[in-house]
Coordinates of C-alpha atoms in Angstrom, one line a residue:
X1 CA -17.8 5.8 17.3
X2 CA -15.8 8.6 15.9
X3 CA -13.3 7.8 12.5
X4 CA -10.3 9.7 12.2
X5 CA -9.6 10.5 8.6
X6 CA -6.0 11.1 7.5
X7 CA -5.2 12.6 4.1
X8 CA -1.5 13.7 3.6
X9 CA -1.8 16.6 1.0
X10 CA 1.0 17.5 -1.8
X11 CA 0.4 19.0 -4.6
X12 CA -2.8 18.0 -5.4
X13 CA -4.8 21.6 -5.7
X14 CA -6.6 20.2 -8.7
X15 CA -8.0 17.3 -7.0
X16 CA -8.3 18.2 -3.2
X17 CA -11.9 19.2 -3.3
X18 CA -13.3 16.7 -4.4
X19 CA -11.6 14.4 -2.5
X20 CA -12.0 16.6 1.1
X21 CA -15.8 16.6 0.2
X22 CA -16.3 13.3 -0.9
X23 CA -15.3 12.9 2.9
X24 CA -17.4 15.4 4.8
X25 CA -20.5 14.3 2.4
X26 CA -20.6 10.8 4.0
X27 CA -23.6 9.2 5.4
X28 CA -21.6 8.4 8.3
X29 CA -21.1 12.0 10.1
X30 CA -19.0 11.6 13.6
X31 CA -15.9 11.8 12.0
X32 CA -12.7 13.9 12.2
X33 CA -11.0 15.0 8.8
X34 CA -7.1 15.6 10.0
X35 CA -5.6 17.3 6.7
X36 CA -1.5 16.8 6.7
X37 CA 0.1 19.7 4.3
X38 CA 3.2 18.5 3.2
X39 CA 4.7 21.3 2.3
X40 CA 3.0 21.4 -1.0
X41 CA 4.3 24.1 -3.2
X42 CA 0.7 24.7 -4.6
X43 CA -2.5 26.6 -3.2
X44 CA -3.1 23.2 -1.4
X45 CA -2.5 24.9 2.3
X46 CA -4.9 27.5 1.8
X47 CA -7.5 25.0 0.8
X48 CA -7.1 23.0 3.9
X49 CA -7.5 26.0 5.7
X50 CA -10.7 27.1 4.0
X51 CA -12.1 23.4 4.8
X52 CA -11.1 24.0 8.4
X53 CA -12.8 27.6 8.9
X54 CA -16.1 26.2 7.2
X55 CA -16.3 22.7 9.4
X56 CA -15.6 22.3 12.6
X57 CA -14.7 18.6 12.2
X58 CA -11.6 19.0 9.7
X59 CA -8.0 19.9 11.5
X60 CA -5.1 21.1 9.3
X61 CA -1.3 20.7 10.0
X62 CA 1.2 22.4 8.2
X63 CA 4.6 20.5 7.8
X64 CA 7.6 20.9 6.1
X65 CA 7.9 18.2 2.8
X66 CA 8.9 14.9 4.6
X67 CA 6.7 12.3 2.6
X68 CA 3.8 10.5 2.9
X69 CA 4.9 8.3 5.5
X70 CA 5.9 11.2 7.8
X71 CA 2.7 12.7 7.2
X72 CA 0.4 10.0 7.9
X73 CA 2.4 9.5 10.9
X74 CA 2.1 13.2 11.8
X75 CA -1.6 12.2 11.7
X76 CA -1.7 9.6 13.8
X77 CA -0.2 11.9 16.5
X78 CA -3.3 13.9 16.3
X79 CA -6.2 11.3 15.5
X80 CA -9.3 10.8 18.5
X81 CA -11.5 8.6 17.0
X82 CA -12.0 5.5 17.9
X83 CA -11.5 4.6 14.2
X84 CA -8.8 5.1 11.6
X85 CA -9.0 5.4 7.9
X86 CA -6.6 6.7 5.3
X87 CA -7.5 8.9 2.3
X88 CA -4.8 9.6 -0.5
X89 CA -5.8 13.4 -2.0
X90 CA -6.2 12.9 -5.0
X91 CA -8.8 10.2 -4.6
X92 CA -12.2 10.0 -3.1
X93 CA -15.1 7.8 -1.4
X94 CA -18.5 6.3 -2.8
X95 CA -20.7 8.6 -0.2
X96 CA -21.4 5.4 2.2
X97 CA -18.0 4.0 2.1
X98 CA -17.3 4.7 5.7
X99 CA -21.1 4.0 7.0
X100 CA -20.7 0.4 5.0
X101 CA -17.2 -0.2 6.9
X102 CA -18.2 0.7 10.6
X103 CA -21.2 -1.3 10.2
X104 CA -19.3 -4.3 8.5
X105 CA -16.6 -4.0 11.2
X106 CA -19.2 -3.5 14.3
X107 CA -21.5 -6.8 13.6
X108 CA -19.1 -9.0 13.0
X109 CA -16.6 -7.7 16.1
X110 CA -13.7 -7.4 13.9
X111 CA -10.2 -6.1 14.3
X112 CA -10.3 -4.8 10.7
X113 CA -12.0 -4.6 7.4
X114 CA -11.4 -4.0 4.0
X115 CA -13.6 -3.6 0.8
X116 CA -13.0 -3.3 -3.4
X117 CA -12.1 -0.8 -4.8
X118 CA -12.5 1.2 -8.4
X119 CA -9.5 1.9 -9.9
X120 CA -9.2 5.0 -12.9
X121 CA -6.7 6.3 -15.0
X122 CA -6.6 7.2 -19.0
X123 CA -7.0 4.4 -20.4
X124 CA -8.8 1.9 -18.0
X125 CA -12.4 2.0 -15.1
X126 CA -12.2 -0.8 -13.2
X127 CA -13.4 -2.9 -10.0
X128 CA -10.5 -4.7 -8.2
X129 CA -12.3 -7.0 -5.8
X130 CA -10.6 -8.0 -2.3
X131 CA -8.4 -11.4 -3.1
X132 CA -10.4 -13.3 -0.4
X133 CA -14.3 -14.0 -1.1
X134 CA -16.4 -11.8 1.6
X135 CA -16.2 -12.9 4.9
X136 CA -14.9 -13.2 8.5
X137 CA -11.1 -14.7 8.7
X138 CA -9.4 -15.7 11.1
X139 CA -6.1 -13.9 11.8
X140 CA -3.7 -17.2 10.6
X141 CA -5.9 -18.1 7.8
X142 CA -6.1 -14.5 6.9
X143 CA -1.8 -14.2 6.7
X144 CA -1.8 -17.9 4.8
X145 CA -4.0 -16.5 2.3
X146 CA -1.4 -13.4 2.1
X147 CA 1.4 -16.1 1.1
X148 CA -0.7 -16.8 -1.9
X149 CA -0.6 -13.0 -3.3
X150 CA 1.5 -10.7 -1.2
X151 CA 2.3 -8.6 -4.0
X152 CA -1.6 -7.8 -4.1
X153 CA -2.6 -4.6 -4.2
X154 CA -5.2 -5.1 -1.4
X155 CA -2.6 -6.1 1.1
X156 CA -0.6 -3.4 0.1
X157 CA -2.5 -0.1 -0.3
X158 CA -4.0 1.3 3.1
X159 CA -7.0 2.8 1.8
X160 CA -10.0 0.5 1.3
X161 CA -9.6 -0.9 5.1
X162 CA -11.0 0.9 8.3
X163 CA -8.7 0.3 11.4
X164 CA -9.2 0.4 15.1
X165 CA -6.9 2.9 16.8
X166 CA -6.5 1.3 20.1
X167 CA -4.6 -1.6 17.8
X168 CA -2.6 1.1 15.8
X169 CA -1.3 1.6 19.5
X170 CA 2.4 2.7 18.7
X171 CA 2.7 1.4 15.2
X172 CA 3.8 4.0 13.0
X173 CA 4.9 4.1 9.0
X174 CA 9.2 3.5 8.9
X175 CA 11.0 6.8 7.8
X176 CA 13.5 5.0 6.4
X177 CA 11.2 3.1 3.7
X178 CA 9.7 4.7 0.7
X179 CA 8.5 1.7 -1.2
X180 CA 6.2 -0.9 0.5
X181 CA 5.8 1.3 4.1
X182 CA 1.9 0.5 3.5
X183 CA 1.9 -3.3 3.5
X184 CA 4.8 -3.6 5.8
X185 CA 2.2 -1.1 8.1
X186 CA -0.3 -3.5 7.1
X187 CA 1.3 -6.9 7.8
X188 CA 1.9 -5.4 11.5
X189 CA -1.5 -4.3 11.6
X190 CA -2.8 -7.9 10.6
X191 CA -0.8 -9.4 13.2
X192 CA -2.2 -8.0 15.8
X193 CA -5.5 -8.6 15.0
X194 CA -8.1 -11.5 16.3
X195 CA -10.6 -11.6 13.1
X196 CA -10.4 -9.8 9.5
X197 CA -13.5 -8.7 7.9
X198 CA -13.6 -8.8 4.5
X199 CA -16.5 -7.5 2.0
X200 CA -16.3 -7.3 -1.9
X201 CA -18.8 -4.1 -2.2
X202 CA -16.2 -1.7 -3.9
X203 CA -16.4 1.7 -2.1
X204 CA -12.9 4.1 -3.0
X205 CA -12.1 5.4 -6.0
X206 CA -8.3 4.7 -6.8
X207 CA -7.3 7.8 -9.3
X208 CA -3.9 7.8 -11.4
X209 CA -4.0 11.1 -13.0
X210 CA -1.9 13.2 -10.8
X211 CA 2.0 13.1 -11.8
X212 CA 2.6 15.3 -8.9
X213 CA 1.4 13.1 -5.6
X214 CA 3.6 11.8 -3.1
X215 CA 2.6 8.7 -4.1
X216 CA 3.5 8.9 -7.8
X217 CA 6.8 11.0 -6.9
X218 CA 8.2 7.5 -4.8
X219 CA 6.5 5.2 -7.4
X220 CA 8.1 7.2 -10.3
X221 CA 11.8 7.7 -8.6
X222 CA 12.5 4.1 -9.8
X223 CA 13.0 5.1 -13.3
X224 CA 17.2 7.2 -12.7
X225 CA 19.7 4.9 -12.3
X226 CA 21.0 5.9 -8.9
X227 CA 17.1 6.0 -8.1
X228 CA 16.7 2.4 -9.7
X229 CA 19.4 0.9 -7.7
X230 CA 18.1 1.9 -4.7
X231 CA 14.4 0.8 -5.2
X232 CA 16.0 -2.6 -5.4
X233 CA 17.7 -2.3 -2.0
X234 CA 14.2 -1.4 -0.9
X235 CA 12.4 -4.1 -2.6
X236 CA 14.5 -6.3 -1.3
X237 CA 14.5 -5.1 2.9
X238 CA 11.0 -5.5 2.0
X239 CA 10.9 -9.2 1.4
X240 CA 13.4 -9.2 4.8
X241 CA 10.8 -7.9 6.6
X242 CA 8.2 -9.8 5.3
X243 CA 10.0 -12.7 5.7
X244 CA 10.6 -11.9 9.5
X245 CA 7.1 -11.0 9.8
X246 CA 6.3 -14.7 9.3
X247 CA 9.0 -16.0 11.7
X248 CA 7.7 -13.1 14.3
X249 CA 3.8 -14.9 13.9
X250 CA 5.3 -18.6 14.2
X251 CA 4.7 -19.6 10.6
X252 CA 7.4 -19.2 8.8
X253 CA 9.0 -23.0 9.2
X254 CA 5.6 -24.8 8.3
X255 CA 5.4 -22.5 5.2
X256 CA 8.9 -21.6 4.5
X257 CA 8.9 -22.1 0.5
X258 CA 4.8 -19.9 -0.2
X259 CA 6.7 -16.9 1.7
X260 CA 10.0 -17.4 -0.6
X261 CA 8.0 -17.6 -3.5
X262 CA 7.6 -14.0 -3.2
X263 CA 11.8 -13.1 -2.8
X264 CA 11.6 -15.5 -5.9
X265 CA 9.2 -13.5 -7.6
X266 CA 10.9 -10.4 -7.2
X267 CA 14.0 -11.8 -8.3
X268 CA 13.3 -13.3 -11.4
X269 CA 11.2 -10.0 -12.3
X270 CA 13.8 -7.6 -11.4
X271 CA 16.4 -9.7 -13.6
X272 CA 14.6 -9.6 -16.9
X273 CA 13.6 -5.4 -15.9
X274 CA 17.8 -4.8 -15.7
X275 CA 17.9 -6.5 -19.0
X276 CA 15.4 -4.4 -20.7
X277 CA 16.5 -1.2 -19.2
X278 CA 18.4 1.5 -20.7
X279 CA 21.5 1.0 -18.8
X280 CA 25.5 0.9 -19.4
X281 CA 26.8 -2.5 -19.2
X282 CA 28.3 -1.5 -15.8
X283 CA 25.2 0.1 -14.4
X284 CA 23.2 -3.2 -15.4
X285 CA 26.0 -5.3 -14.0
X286 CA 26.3 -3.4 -10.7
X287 CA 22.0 -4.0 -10.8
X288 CA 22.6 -7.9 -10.8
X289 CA 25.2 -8.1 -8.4
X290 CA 23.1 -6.7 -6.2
X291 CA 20.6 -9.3 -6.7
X292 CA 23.0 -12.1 -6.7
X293 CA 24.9 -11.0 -3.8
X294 CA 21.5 -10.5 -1.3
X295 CA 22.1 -12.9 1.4
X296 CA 18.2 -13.8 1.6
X297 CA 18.7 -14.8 -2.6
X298 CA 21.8 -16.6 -1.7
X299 CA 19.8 -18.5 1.1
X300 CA 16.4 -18.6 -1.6
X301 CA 18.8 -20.8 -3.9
X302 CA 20.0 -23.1 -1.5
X303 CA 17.4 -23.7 0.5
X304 CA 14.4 -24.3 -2.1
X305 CA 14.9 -27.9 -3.9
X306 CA 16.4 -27.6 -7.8
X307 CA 13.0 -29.0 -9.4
X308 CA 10.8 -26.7 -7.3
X309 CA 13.2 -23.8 -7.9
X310 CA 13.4 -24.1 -11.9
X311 CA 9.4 -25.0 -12.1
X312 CA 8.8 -21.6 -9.8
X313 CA 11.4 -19.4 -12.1
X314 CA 9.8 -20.1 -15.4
X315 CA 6.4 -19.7 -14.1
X316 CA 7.5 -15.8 -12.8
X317 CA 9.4 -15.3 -15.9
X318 CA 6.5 -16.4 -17.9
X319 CA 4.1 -13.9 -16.0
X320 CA 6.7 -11.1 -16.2
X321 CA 6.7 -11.5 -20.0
X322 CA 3.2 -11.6 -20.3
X323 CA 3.0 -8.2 -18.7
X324 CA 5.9 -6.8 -20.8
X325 CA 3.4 -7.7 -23.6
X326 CA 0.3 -6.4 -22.5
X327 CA 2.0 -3.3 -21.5
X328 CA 3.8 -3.3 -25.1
X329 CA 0.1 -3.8 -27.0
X330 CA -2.0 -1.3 -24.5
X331 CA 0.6 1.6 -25.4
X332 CA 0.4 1.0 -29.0

């Protein structure tokens, strides 16, 4: 079976070949490398184009700047494999990552799988392990144990899972999304699939070095004000459609309060970040009215019992704090 791999590619001249290699190395060799220039502004194009004259299984497109999503959708047009996987650029693949995931996926007649991961940046190497234990899960037990965790980085990021393309069918990333267009890609995924195939082996390597990627240009936009403000409007059409996602599968009445949890999260994080921000006392004000003023918050505080509700905010404002302090301690 042929895997279709789609790596968007913006500005990331410095890392490129060693991620474009770490692909065509694999043990795992009927694959298709689809390369997605961005526009990148760098010698990025006429790398992908070198890649392409030397191997015959790597296609370049060259696109004007419209954003990862838009590229990886752009990819999608052109993919033939009967596999999918997604590759950032500035990352790269243990050499049997995608062997290890068609096998995993074949024998156990999956829809999906998804593996660890090793995450590097300055000052941290790490393995983040899948949150569920290695295994075969059903597709409801699979989006219950979503509820749990959604803001997981496993359920979020696209690139430790290898999908099937026939299920991808018309789904596409939303143009009109730049925060959370993975996991809301994801959670459709998921939904249509039979059986998830999890395994703990940690095969991609996660990199955080490059200020210039598409990724860390959307991730980093949140820091303006004007920039700020709309990240929240994001964040919070995100819970709308993750909330909708649940009604969509028929779970969302028998487990109304574990999805909240996550609108509840956001909130209470969101309200201590425009506190510590450096903001007018208009900007901050405008920030919380925004909050306060979301119908699905307005909903959240009616609908989820007063003990229940005060027991979940301290626990999130406890968490957030404890992150403001190891944050604080790693930095000095």
């Amino acid at each position: 079976m042929k895997v279709s791999v789609i790596i968007p590619v913006y500005k990331a001249e410095k890392y490129l070949a060693v991620c474009v290699d770490s692909v065509l190395q694999q043990t795992y060799k009927d694959l298709e490398v689809i390369l997605v220039e961005d526009g990148s502004p760098d010698q990025c194009g006429q790398i992908c184009d070198e890649y392409a004259k030397n191997d015959s299984r790597v296609k370049v497109i060259h696109k004007e700047n419209q954003g990862v999503s838009m590229a990886r959708n752009t990819g999608l047009e052109l993919a033939t494999g009967e596999y999918v996987q997604f590759v950032d650029s500035d990352d790269y693949l243990d050499i049997h990552m995608i062997e290890t995931l068609v096998n995993a996926l074949e024998e156990s007649e999956a829809d999906l799988v998804l593996c660890g991961l090793y995450e590097k940046n300055l000052n941290f190497d790490r393995v983040s392990k899948a949150e569920e234990d290695a295994g075969v899960y059903e597709k409801t037990q699979f989006l219950k144990g979503i509820m749990k965790n959604p803001y997981s980085f496993h359920y979020g990021v696209l690139w430790n899972k290898l999908f099937k393309r026939e299920i991808i069918g018309n789904l596409r990333f939303l143009a009109d999304m730049d925060f959370g267009e993975d996991f809301i890609f994801n959670l459709h995924y998921f939904g249509c699939c039979h059986t998830i195939r999890v395994i703990d082996e940690p095969l991609y390597y996660y990199i955080r070095y490059n200020m210039d990627s598409l990724m860390y240009i959307q991730a980093e936009g949140k820091r303006e004000f004007s920039s700020y403000l709309r990240y929240l409007e994001k964040r919070l059409l995100l819970f709308e459609r993750y909330q909708n996602f649940y009604k969509e599968q028929g779970l969302y009445e028998a487990y109304a309060n574990q999805v909240n949890e996550y609108l509840l999260k956001v909130y209470v994080s969101e309200k201590i970040e425009i506190k510590r921000r450096h903001m007018t006392k208009q900007e901050k004000k405008q920030c919380l009215a925004l909050l306060n003023e979301n119908k699905q918050v307005k909903a959240l505080k009616q609908e989820m019992a007063p003990a229940y509700y005060r027991k979940k905010v301290l626990k999130f404002r406890l968490a957030k704090y404890k992150v403001i302090l190891r944050d604080t301690f790693v930095k000095n």
